[in-house]
Amino acid sequence: MSAPIGAQPDRRPVQTAMWYFLYNAVLLLATPVILCLLLAKKRCRRGLPQRFGFARPPIRPDERPLVWIHAVSLGEVVAVTPLVKELHRRHPDYRFAVSTVTETGREAVEQRLRGVAEHCYAPLDFPWVVSCMIRHLRPVLYLFVETELWPNLLRSLHRSGIPTVLVNGRLSSRSFARQQWEPVRSFYRSMLETLSLCLMQSDRDAERIIALGADAKVVKRTGNIKFDQPAPESVDSRSVRSSLGLRDGEQLIVAGSTHPGEEEALVDAYRSLAEHHPSLLLLLAPRHIERAEQVEAMVRARGVSVRRRTAMKADRNETWSGPRVILLDSRGELATLYREAVVAFVGGTLVPVGGHNLLEPALWGKPVLFGPYTDHCAEIAGFLLQAGGGVRVTGEELAKRIGELLDRPDEGARIGVAARSVVEQNRGALKATVDAVDDVLRAAVGTRRPAPAPDSLPLMAGR
């Protein structure tokens, strides 16, 4: 049937093909740069053979349906862990594979999801690599966390008839602004059209993803599943304090997920505070623990005694007193150590990173301090400020605001209770998310097509 006279032909398929061609051409040209950048990051090196398609993922699919969940690194794994556990509880006869990019992500999967999910490294977004990965895993459903949109992967999944679901989705102001340029927006729209369901954290996120081209019918606001994080396993507080070298009456500031520029401001504030609060200690937990040596040198250069957490574990008998900084260079402890804080600070907020998990200290009922850069956790920061459970500070205000909380413990306790109430009042996103994913999963398994046996699938480097 011919098009009506005067009707404009639909150019979108041609435009889409052109954008994918350009994207892949740039990706190929940038391969040496990508490889160098990944090799330069210690936390990204180990999985490179898998990510480039030169090694087979360690997962051997069988007759059971497999759900593939992608979580970039530690923060995303922590967020998605309750979701994976609940899906496993509802579907004990399914298999679950969680892919990550970093070594910290792998460790988190193996620690938090042992016996529930298997780990593999996420493929780099080359068409042949993602196609091999899909044919090897043969997933019935693909879930990804917080808007990790990879064009070739999503396109290949869509062409293979595998539904894709964005969970805990968010769009920062920075990324939303970048995607307003019409050519980029056109390419972005072509990716969003492949998604089966978009489960967004907030109304703002839902409105933004629709504005960028997602079908409003598949967009739902389910809330932020980070509110449904269970409290870390309880450990005897006296034992933890003893392992940190804390004596009776000593107080601890816990500064978590910090970045360069923030550690300097925190140590300077601590030096000022220690003059009036000699029983005060500072625990610094850099976001990337491979920076521990650099941070340790900075603290020493400022004339403050510092010890790494791993060294303290090795020798608990060594005495240590006076103003001092504990450098957390071990993984998996920060969420629990927030419990020992009199005041907590969450990093990535004094510098333009966008912020990290404000809910971890709030879960323990601690007053939460953070800086002005909270775009990655804007809704949570807003809830905390509105409830009086959070305090926004600048680097210059750190000493003053922490000092006020130390001098007025009743006020600190009140702020901590308000922070805890924010967590309690916003639970429920996990159930809404699992219910929505369940609907897609049941439909996908009901219409599943037989897949080739994994032994017949090629890999770039063979077996």
Short mmCIF file of C-alpha atoms in Angstrom, two decimals:
data_model
loop_
_atom_site.label_atom_id
_atom_site.label_comp_id
_atom_site.label_asym_id
_atom_site.label_seq_id
_atom_site.Cartn_x
_atom_site.Cartn_y
_atom_site.Cartn_z
CA MET A 1 0.00 0.00 0.00
CA SER A 2 1.47 3.35 -0.99
CA ALA A 3 1.86 6.22 1.42
CA PRO A 4 -0.73 9.03 1.24
CA ILE A 5 0.16 11.88 -1.11
CA GLY A 6 2.15 14.51 0.74
CA ALA A 7 2.99 12.18 3.66
CA GLN A 8 6.57 12.30 4.88
CA PRO A 9 8.41 8.96 4.81
CA ASP A 10 9.46 7.58 8.18
CA ARG A 11 13.18 8.28 8.33
CA ARG A 12 13.70 6.93 11.84
CA PRO A 13 14.87 3.41 10.85
CA VAL A 14 17.50 4.97 8.56
CA GLN A 15 18.54 7.45 11.25
CA THR A 16 18.75 4.68 13.84
CA ALA A 17 20.92 2.53 11.57
CA MET A 18 23.16 5.52 10.90
CA TRP A 19 23.57 6.26 14.61
CA TYR A 20 24.44 2.65 15.43
CA PHE A 21 26.97 2.65 12.58
CA LEU A 22 28.60 5.83 13.91
CA TYR A 23 28.48 4.57 17.50
CA ASN A 24 30.22 1.32 16.58
CA ALA A 25 32.78 3.09 14.42
CA VAL A 26 33.69 5.40 17.30
CA LEU A 27 33.74 2.44 19.68
CA LEU A 28 36.21 0.58 17.46
CA LEU A 29 38.44 3.63 17.04
CA ALA A 30 38.39 4.22 20.80
CA THR A 31 39.28 0.61 21.68
CA PRO A 32 42.96 1.33 22.49
CA VAL A 33 41.91 4.21 24.75
CA ILE A 34 39.23 2.10 26.44
CA LEU A 35 41.74 -0.69 27.05
CA CYS A 36 44.30 1.71 28.55
CA LEU A 37 41.70 3.29 30.82
CA LEU A 38 40.52 -0.09 32.09
CA LEU A 39 44.07 -1.32 32.65
CA ALA A 40 44.84 1.86 34.59
CA LYS A 41 42.04 1.05 37.05
CA LYS A 42 43.10 -1.85 39.24
CA ARG A 43 39.50 -2.61 40.17
CA CYS A 44 38.62 -3.14 36.47
CA ARG A 45 41.53 -5.34 35.30
CA ARG A 46 40.60 -8.83 36.40
CA GLY A 47 37.55 -9.29 34.19
CA LEU A 48 39.00 -7.87 30.97
CA PRO A 49 39.36 -11.20 29.08
CA GLN A 50 35.68 -11.93 29.72
CA ARG A 51 34.62 -8.37 28.93
CA PHE A 52 36.40 -8.41 25.56
CA GLY A 53 35.01 -11.83 24.70
CA PHE A 54 38.31 -13.74 24.91
CA ALA A 55 37.17 -15.94 27.81
CA ARG A 56 33.94 -17.77 28.40
CA PRO A 57 31.90 -16.64 31.42
CA PRO A 58 32.06 -19.24 34.22
CA ILE A 59 28.29 -19.82 34.07
CA ARG A 60 27.09 -22.99 32.34
CA PRO A 61 23.37 -22.65 31.59
CA ASP A 62 21.17 -25.69 31.96
CA GLU A 63 17.49 -26.40 31.41
CA ARG A 64 16.44 -23.94 34.13
CA PRO A 65 15.39 -20.41 33.08
CA LEU A 66 18.17 -17.87 33.75
CA VAL A 67 17.65 -14.23 34.74
CA TRP A 68 20.56 -11.89 34.00
CA ILE A 69 20.96 -8.87 36.31
CA HIS A 70 23.55 -6.18 35.57
CA ALA A 71 24.90 -4.08 38.45
CA VAL A 72 27.98 -1.99 37.67
CA SER A 73 29.85 -2.03 40.95
CA LEU A 74 29.56 -2.27 44.72
CA GLY A 75 26.83 0.34 45.20
CA GLU A 76 24.55 -1.17 42.58
CA VAL A 77 25.11 -4.70 43.90
CA VAL A 78 24.18 -3.57 47.41
CA ALA A 79 21.03 -1.91 46.06
CA VAL A 80 19.91 -4.90 44.01
CA THR A 81 20.74 -7.65 46.52
CA PRO A 82 17.31 -7.70 48.25
CA LEU A 83 15.64 -7.77 44.82
CA VAL A 84 17.65 -10.78 43.67
CA LYS A 85 17.03 -12.60 46.95
CA GLU A 86 13.29 -12.00 46.73
CA LEU A 87 13.15 -13.16 43.10
CA HIS A 88 15.09 -16.27 44.09
CA ARG A 89 12.65 -16.89 46.96
CA ARG A 90 9.70 -16.63 44.60
CA HIS A 91 11.37 -18.66 41.84
CA PRO A 92 13.67 -21.23 43.48
CA ASP A 93 13.79 -23.23 40.24
CA TYR A 94 15.35 -20.32 38.30
CA ARG A 95 19.01 -19.41 38.01
CA PHE A 96 20.29 -15.87 38.51
CA ALA A 97 23.47 -14.36 37.07
CA VAL A 98 24.72 -10.96 38.22
CA SER A 99 27.24 -9.16 36.02
CA THR A 100 29.51 -6.38 37.23
CA VAL A 101 32.31 -4.24 35.83
CA THR A 102 34.56 -3.95 38.87
CA GLU A 103 36.35 -6.24 41.25
CA THR A 104 34.51 -4.71 44.21
CA GLY A 105 31.26 -5.59 42.48
CA ARG A 106 32.39 -9.20 42.02
CA GLU A 107 33.33 -9.49 45.68
CA ALA A 108 29.98 -8.06 46.73
CA VAL A 109 28.09 -10.59 44.59
CA GLU A 110 30.08 -13.49 45.99
CA GLN A 111 29.67 -12.29 49.58
CA ARG A 112 26.06 -11.09 49.56
CA LEU A 113 24.50 -13.48 47.04
CA ARG A 114 26.35 -16.71 47.70
CA GLY A 115 24.03 -19.60 46.90
CA VAL A 116 21.54 -17.24 45.26
CA ALA A 117 23.28 -15.89 42.16
CA GLU A 118 26.40 -16.54 40.10
CA HIS A 119 28.80 -13.83 38.97
CA CYS A 120 30.14 -12.91 35.56
CA TYR A 121 31.74 -9.80 34.13
CA ALA A 122 29.66 -7.55 31.91
CA PRO A 123 30.62 -7.59 28.22
CA LEU A 124 31.98 -4.46 26.61
CA ASP A 125 29.44 -3.09 24.17
CA PHE A 126 30.91 -4.48 20.96
CA PRO A 127 28.19 -6.18 18.85
CA TRP A 128 29.97 -9.53 18.54
CA VAL A 129 30.87 -9.65 22.25
CA VAL A 130 27.34 -8.96 23.51
CA SER A 131 25.88 -11.41 20.99
CA CYS A 132 28.20 -14.18 22.22
CA MET A 133 27.30 -13.37 25.82
CA ILE A 134 23.58 -13.53 25.12
CA ARG A 135 23.89 -16.83 23.26
CA HIS A 136 26.00 -18.28 26.06
CA LEU A 137 23.76 -17.23 28.97
CA ARG A 138 20.44 -17.67 27.12
CA PRO A 139 18.58 -15.42 29.60
CA VAL A 140 14.82 -15.25 29.72
CA LEU A 141 14.98 -11.75 31.23
CA TYR A 142 17.57 -8.98 31.54
CA LEU A 143 17.44 -6.52 34.44
CA PHE A 144 19.78 -3.55 34.79
CA VAL A 145 20.18 -1.04 37.58
CA GLU A 146 20.07 2.77 37.51
CA THR A 147 20.10 3.52 33.78
CA GLU A 148 23.09 1.50 32.58
CA LEU A 149 22.07 1.86 28.93
CA TRP A 150 24.37 0.07 26.47
CA PRO A 151 23.10 0.43 22.88
CA ASN A 152 24.40 -2.78 21.29
CA LEU A 153 23.50 -4.94 24.27
CA LEU A 154 19.93 -3.64 24.43
CA ARG A 155 19.52 -3.90 20.67
CA SER A 156 20.77 -7.51 20.63
CA LEU A 157 18.49 -8.49 23.51
CA HIS A 158 15.53 -6.89 21.76
CA ARG A 159 16.28 -8.69 18.51
CA SER A 160 16.56 -11.96 20.41
CA GLY A 161 13.11 -11.44 21.92
CA ILE A 162 14.48 -11.15 25.48
CA PRO A 163 12.59 -8.58 27.60
CA THR A 164 14.64 -5.92 29.35
CA VAL A 165 13.68 -4.13 32.54
CA LEU A 166 15.28 -1.05 34.06
CA VAL A 167 15.03 -1.24 37.86
CA ASN A 168 15.64 1.55 40.37
CA GLY A 169 16.05 3.86 37.39
CA ARG A 170 17.26 7.41 37.75
CA LEU A 171 18.46 10.20 35.47
CA SER A 172 20.80 12.78 36.93
CA SER A 173 20.45 16.41 35.90
CA ARG A 174 23.82 16.24 34.17
CA SER A 175 23.00 13.22 32.00
CA PHE A 176 19.50 14.53 31.27
CA ALA A 177 20.96 17.84 30.08
CA ARG A 178 23.49 16.07 27.82
CA GLN A 179 20.72 14.12 26.13
CA GLN A 180 18.72 17.21 25.16
CA TRP A 181 20.76 17.69 21.97
CA GLU A 182 18.40 16.43 19.27
CA PRO A 183 20.78 13.99 17.47
CA VAL A 184 21.76 12.42 20.82
CA ARG A 185 18.12 12.40 21.86
CA SER A 186 17.20 10.53 18.67
CA PHE A 187 19.78 7.84 19.41
CA TYR A 188 18.69 7.68 23.05
CA ARG A 189 15.06 7.25 21.98
CA SER A 190 15.99 4.26 19.83
CA MET A 191 17.50 2.58 22.91
CA LEU A 192 14.57 3.39 25.18
CA GLU A 193 12.14 1.91 22.67
CA THR A 194 13.74 -1.52 23.20
CA LEU A 195 12.87 -1.56 26.93
CA SER A 196 9.98 -3.66 28.17
CA LEU A 197 9.60 -1.80 31.47
CA CYS A 198 11.17 1.22 33.19
CA LEU A 199 10.82 1.20 36.98
CA MET A 200 11.94 4.62 38.19
CA GLN A 201 12.92 5.92 41.62
CA SER A 202 10.95 9.17 41.58
CA ASP A 203 8.37 11.18 39.66
CA ARG A 204 11.22 13.37 38.39
CA ASP A 205 13.03 10.36 36.98
CA ALA A 206 9.85 9.01 35.37
CA GLU A 207 9.09 12.35 33.72
CA ARG A 208 12.65 12.65 32.43
CA ILE A 209 12.82 9.22 30.83
CA ILE A 210 9.46 9.79 29.12
CA ALA A 211 10.71 13.16 27.87
CA LEU A 212 13.70 11.36 26.34
CA GLY A 213 11.52 8.97 24.38
CA ALA A 214 10.40 6.08 26.58
CA ASP A 215 6.84 4.91 26.07
CA ALA A 216 4.79 6.27 28.97
CA LYS A 217 2.89 2.97 29.06
CA VAL A 218 5.99 1.07 30.20
CA VAL A 219 7.20 3.67 32.73
CA LYS A 220 6.27 3.24 36.40
CA ARG A 221 7.37 5.00 39.57
CA THR A 222 8.11 2.23 42.05
CA GLY A 223 10.36 4.17 44.44
CA ASN A 224 13.94 3.61 45.51
CA ILE A 225 14.74 0.04 46.58
CA LYS A 226 17.63 1.35 48.68
CA PHE A 227 15.02 2.23 51.32
CA ASP A 228 14.34 -1.49 51.67
CA GLN A 229 17.92 -2.43 52.49
CA PRO A 230 18.02 -4.61 55.61
CA ALA A 231 20.23 -3.52 58.47
CA PRO A 232 23.66 -5.16 58.41
CA GLU A 233 24.05 -8.20 60.62
CA SER A 234 24.37 -7.09 64.19
CA VAL A 235 27.85 -7.35 65.68
CA ASP A 236 28.67 -6.77 69.34
CA SER A 237 29.36 -3.05 69.62
CA ARG A 238 32.02 -3.42 72.33
CA SER A 239 33.92 -5.87 70.16
CA VAL A 240 33.79 -3.50 67.17
CA ARG A 241 34.90 -0.51 69.25
CA SER A 242 37.74 -2.52 70.71
CA SER A 243 38.89 -3.60 67.24
CA LEU A 244 38.97 0.08 66.23
CA GLY A 245 41.05 1.00 69.26
CA LEU A 246 38.22 3.06 70.79
CA ARG A 247 38.29 3.49 74.53
CA ASP A 248 35.38 4.19 76.85
CA GLY A 249 34.10 7.71 76.34
CA GLU A 250 35.76 8.20 72.95
CA GLN A 251 33.57 9.31 70.05
CA LEU A 252 33.85 8.56 66.35
CA ILE A 253 33.09 10.54 63.22
CA VAL A 254 32.57 8.16 60.27
CA ALA A 255 33.16 9.67 56.83
CA GLY A 256 32.17 7.15 54.16
CA SER A 257 32.72 6.90 50.40
CA THR A 258 35.02 9.91 50.28
CA HIS A 259 36.85 11.36 47.27
CA PRO A 260 39.96 13.53 46.77
CA GLY A 261 39.30 17.02 48.08
CA GLU A 262 36.86 15.75 50.67
CA GLU A 263 39.44 13.86 52.74
CA GLU A 264 41.55 17.01 53.07
CA ALA A 265 38.56 19.05 54.23
CA LEU A 266 37.57 16.35 56.72
CA VAL A 267 41.06 16.02 58.21
CA ASP A 268 41.38 19.79 58.55
CA ALA A 269 37.99 19.95 60.27
CA TYR A 270 38.99 17.07 62.55
CA ARG A 271 42.24 18.78 63.57
CA SER A 272 40.23 21.84 64.59
CA LEU A 273 37.65 19.80 66.47
CA ALA A 274 40.23 17.67 68.30
CA GLU A 275 41.55 20.74 70.11
CA HIS A 276 38.22 21.05 71.97
CA HIS A 277 37.17 17.39 71.83
CA PRO A 278 40.27 15.34 72.65
CA SER A 279 38.22 12.14 72.86
CA LEU A 280 37.17 12.44 69.19
CA LEU A 281 38.43 10.14 66.40
CA LEU A 282 37.89 10.25 62.64
CA LEU A 283 37.32 7.20 60.45
CA LEU A 284 37.92 7.83 56.75
CA ALA A 285 36.56 5.34 54.22
CA PRO A 286 37.71 6.27 50.69
CA ARG A 287 35.27 5.28 47.97
CA HIS A 288 38.11 3.49 46.16
CA ILE A 289 40.33 1.69 48.66
CA GLU A 290 43.21 1.47 46.18
CA ARG A 291 43.75 5.13 47.12
CA ALA A 292 44.56 4.15 50.72
CA GLU A 293 48.30 4.86 50.41
CA GLN A 294 47.63 8.30 48.92
CA VAL A 295 45.10 9.19 51.64
CA GLU A 296 47.41 7.89 54.40
CA ALA A 297 50.24 10.10 53.14
CA MET A 298 47.94 13.13 53.08
CA VAL A 299 46.83 12.58 56.69
CA ARG A 300 50.43 12.18 57.90
CA ALA A 301 51.44 15.34 56.03
CA ARG A 302 48.85 17.20 58.09
CA GLY A 303 50.48 16.01 61.29
CA VAL A 304 47.78 13.57 62.38
CA SER A 305 48.42 9.99 63.47
CA VAL A 306 46.83 7.47 61.10
CA ARG A 307 46.51 3.69 60.90
CA ARG A 308 44.93 1.43 58.35
CA ARG A 309 42.11 -0.83 59.39
CA THR A 310 43.87 -3.91 57.99
CA ALA A 311 46.95 -3.17 60.13
CA MET A 312 44.79 -2.81 63.22
CA LYS A 313 43.24 -6.21 62.58
CA ALA A 314 46.68 -7.74 62.34
CA ASP A 315 47.89 -6.31 65.67
CA ARG A 316 45.16 -5.50 68.15
CA ASN A 317 47.54 -5.27 71.09
CA GLU A 318 49.35 -2.15 69.93
CA THR A 319 48.40 0.90 72.00
CA TRP A 320 47.26 4.00 70.19
CA SER A 321 45.98 7.20 71.75
CA GLY A 322 45.45 10.88 71.17
CA PRO A 323 43.98 12.52 68.03
CA ARG A 324 44.03 9.90 65.33
CA VAL A 325 42.51 8.84 62.04
CA ILE A 326 41.43 5.31 61.17
CA LEU A 327 41.72 4.61 57.45
CA LEU A 328 39.22 1.98 56.35
CA ASP A 329 41.06 -0.01 53.67
CA SER A 330 38.91 -3.14 53.88
CA ARG A 331 35.68 -3.90 52.08
CA GLY A 332 32.27 -4.77 53.44
CA GLU A 333 32.56 -3.02 56.83
CA LEU A 334 31.42 0.55 56.25
CA ALA A 335 27.68 -0.08 56.56
CA THR A 336 28.20 -1.73 59.95
CA LEU A 337 30.72 0.82 61.23
CA TYR A 338 28.25 3.68 60.73
CA ARG A 339 26.55 2.31 63.84
CA GLU A 340 29.52 3.41 65.96
CA ALA A 341 29.38 7.02 64.70
CA VAL A 342 28.26 9.98 66.73
CA VAL A 343 28.10 11.90 63.43
CA ALA A 344 28.24 10.51 59.87
CA PHE A 345 29.37 12.18 56.67
CA VAL A 346 28.65 10.70 53.23
CA GLY A 347 31.10 11.50 50.46
CA GLY A 348 30.85 12.36 46.81
CA THR A 349 28.91 15.44 47.96
CA LEU A 350 31.55 18.08 48.73
CA VAL A 351 32.99 17.55 45.24
CA PRO A 352 30.89 17.30 42.05
CA VAL A 353 30.46 13.53 42.03
CA GLY A 354 26.75 13.41 42.91
CA GLY A 355 26.72 11.60 46.24
CA HIS A 356 26.64 8.05 47.54
CA ASN A 357 24.41 6.07 49.89
CA LEU A 358 22.91 8.48 52.43
CA LEU A 359 20.67 5.75 53.80
CA GLU A 360 23.39 3.57 55.35
CA PRO A 361 23.99 5.89 58.33
CA ALA A 362 20.31 6.90 58.42
CA LEU A 363 19.40 3.24 58.90
CA TRP A 364 21.29 3.31 62.23
CA GLY A 365 19.59 6.55 63.32
CA LYS A 366 22.67 8.74 62.88
CA PRO A 367 22.68 12.43 61.94
CA VAL A 368 23.74 12.50 58.27
CA LEU A 369 25.96 15.28 56.93
CA PHE A 370 26.52 15.78 53.23
CA GLY A 371 27.68 18.48 50.85
CA PRO A 372 25.89 20.41 48.08
CA TYR A 373 26.45 17.87 45.29
CA THR A 374 23.67 15.30 45.72
CA ASP A 375 22.32 14.89 42.20
CA HIS A 376 22.70 11.09 42.29
CA CYS A 377 20.68 10.90 45.50
CA ALA A 378 18.57 14.06 45.17
CA GLU A 379 15.31 12.54 46.36
CA ILE A 380 16.86 10.94 49.46
CA ALA A 381 18.74 14.14 50.32
CA GLY A 382 15.50 16.08 49.97
CA PHE A 383 13.63 13.68 52.25
CA LEU A 384 16.36 13.89 54.89
CA LEU A 385 16.47 17.68 54.81
CA GLN A 386 12.69 17.99 54.92
CA ALA A 387 12.44 15.62 57.89
CA GLY A 388 15.32 17.25 59.72
CA GLY A 389 17.41 14.06 59.50
CA GLY A 390 20.15 15.48 57.31
CA VAL A 391 22.46 18.49 57.42
CA ARG A 392 23.86 20.03 54.24
CA VAL A 393 27.31 21.55 54.71
CA THR A 394 30.18 23.07 52.79
CA GLY A 395 33.80 22.15 53.42
CA GLU A 396 34.31 25.34 55.39
CA GLU A 397 31.32 24.54 57.63
CA LEU A 398 32.29 20.98 58.53
CA ALA A 399 34.06 21.76 61.81
CA LYS A 400 31.38 24.21 62.94
CA ARG A 401 28.39 21.93 62.22
CA ILE A 402 30.00 18.81 63.67
CA GLY A 403 31.07 20.77 66.73
CA GLU A 404 27.49 21.93 67.28
CA LEU A 405 26.26 18.33 67.22
CA LEU A 406 28.98 17.24 69.64
CA ASP A 407 28.14 20.08 72.03
CA ARG A 408 24.40 19.33 71.82
CA PRO A 409 24.03 15.54 71.92
CA ASP A 410 20.25 15.79 72.35
CA GLU A 411 20.04 17.64 69.04
CA GLY A 412 22.21 15.00 67.36
CA ALA A 413 19.95 12.26 68.72
CA ARG A 414 16.85 14.09 67.44
CA ILE A 415 18.33 14.41 63.95
CA GLY A 416 19.27 10.73 64.02
CA VAL A 417 15.71 9.69 64.89
CA ALA A 418 14.40 11.83 62.03
CA ALA A 419 16.89 10.20 59.65
CA ARG A 420 15.75 6.75 60.70
CA SER A 421 12.09 7.74 60.20
CA VAL A 422 12.84 8.68 56.57
CA VAL A 423 13.99 5.12 55.93
CA GLU A 424 10.97 3.59 57.65
CA GLN A 425 8.40 5.83 55.95
CA ASN A 426 9.66 5.16 52.44
CA ARG A 427 9.89 1.38 52.45
CA GLY A 428 7.83 -0.57 49.95
CA ALA A 429 9.72 -0.03 46.68
CA LEU A 430 11.12 -3.56 46.80
CA LYS A 431 7.71 -5.25 46.73
CA ALA A 432 6.44 -2.94 43.98
CA THR A 433 9.56 -3.64 41.92
CA VAL A 434 9.48 -7.42 42.40
CA ASP A 435 5.77 -7.57 41.55
CA ALA A 436 6.35 -5.62 38.32
CA VAL A 437 9.37 -7.74 37.35
CA ASP A 438 7.40 -10.89 38.16
CA ASP A 439 4.73 -9.99 35.62
CA VAL A 440 7.32 -9.59 32.87
CA LEU A 441 9.16 -12.74 33.93
CA ARG A 442 6.09 -14.96 33.92
CA ALA A 443 5.11 -13.70 30.47
CA ALA A 444 8.65 -14.19 29.17
CA VAL A 445 8.94 -17.77 30.40
CA GLY A 446 5.50 -18.57 29.06
CA THR A 447 6.54 -17.57 25.55
CA ARG A 448 10.15 -18.76 25.70
CA ARG A 449 11.62 -20.20 22.53
CA PRO A 450 14.09 -23.09 22.62
CA ALA A 451 17.72 -21.95 22.50
CA PRO A 452 20.80 -23.71 21.10
CA ALA A 453 22.94 -25.70 23.48
CA PRO A 454 25.80 -23.64 24.91
CA ASP A 455 28.45 -26.06 23.61
CA SER A 456 27.53 -25.07 20.05
CA LEU A 457 28.09 -21.37 20.66
CA PRO A 458 31.20 -19.66 19.30
CA LEU A 459 33.48 -17.45 21.32
CA MET A 460 35.99 -15.04 19.84
CA ALA A 461 38.90 -17.10 21.09
CA GLY A 462 37.20 -20.50 20.99
CA ARG A 463 37.02 -22.82 23.95
#
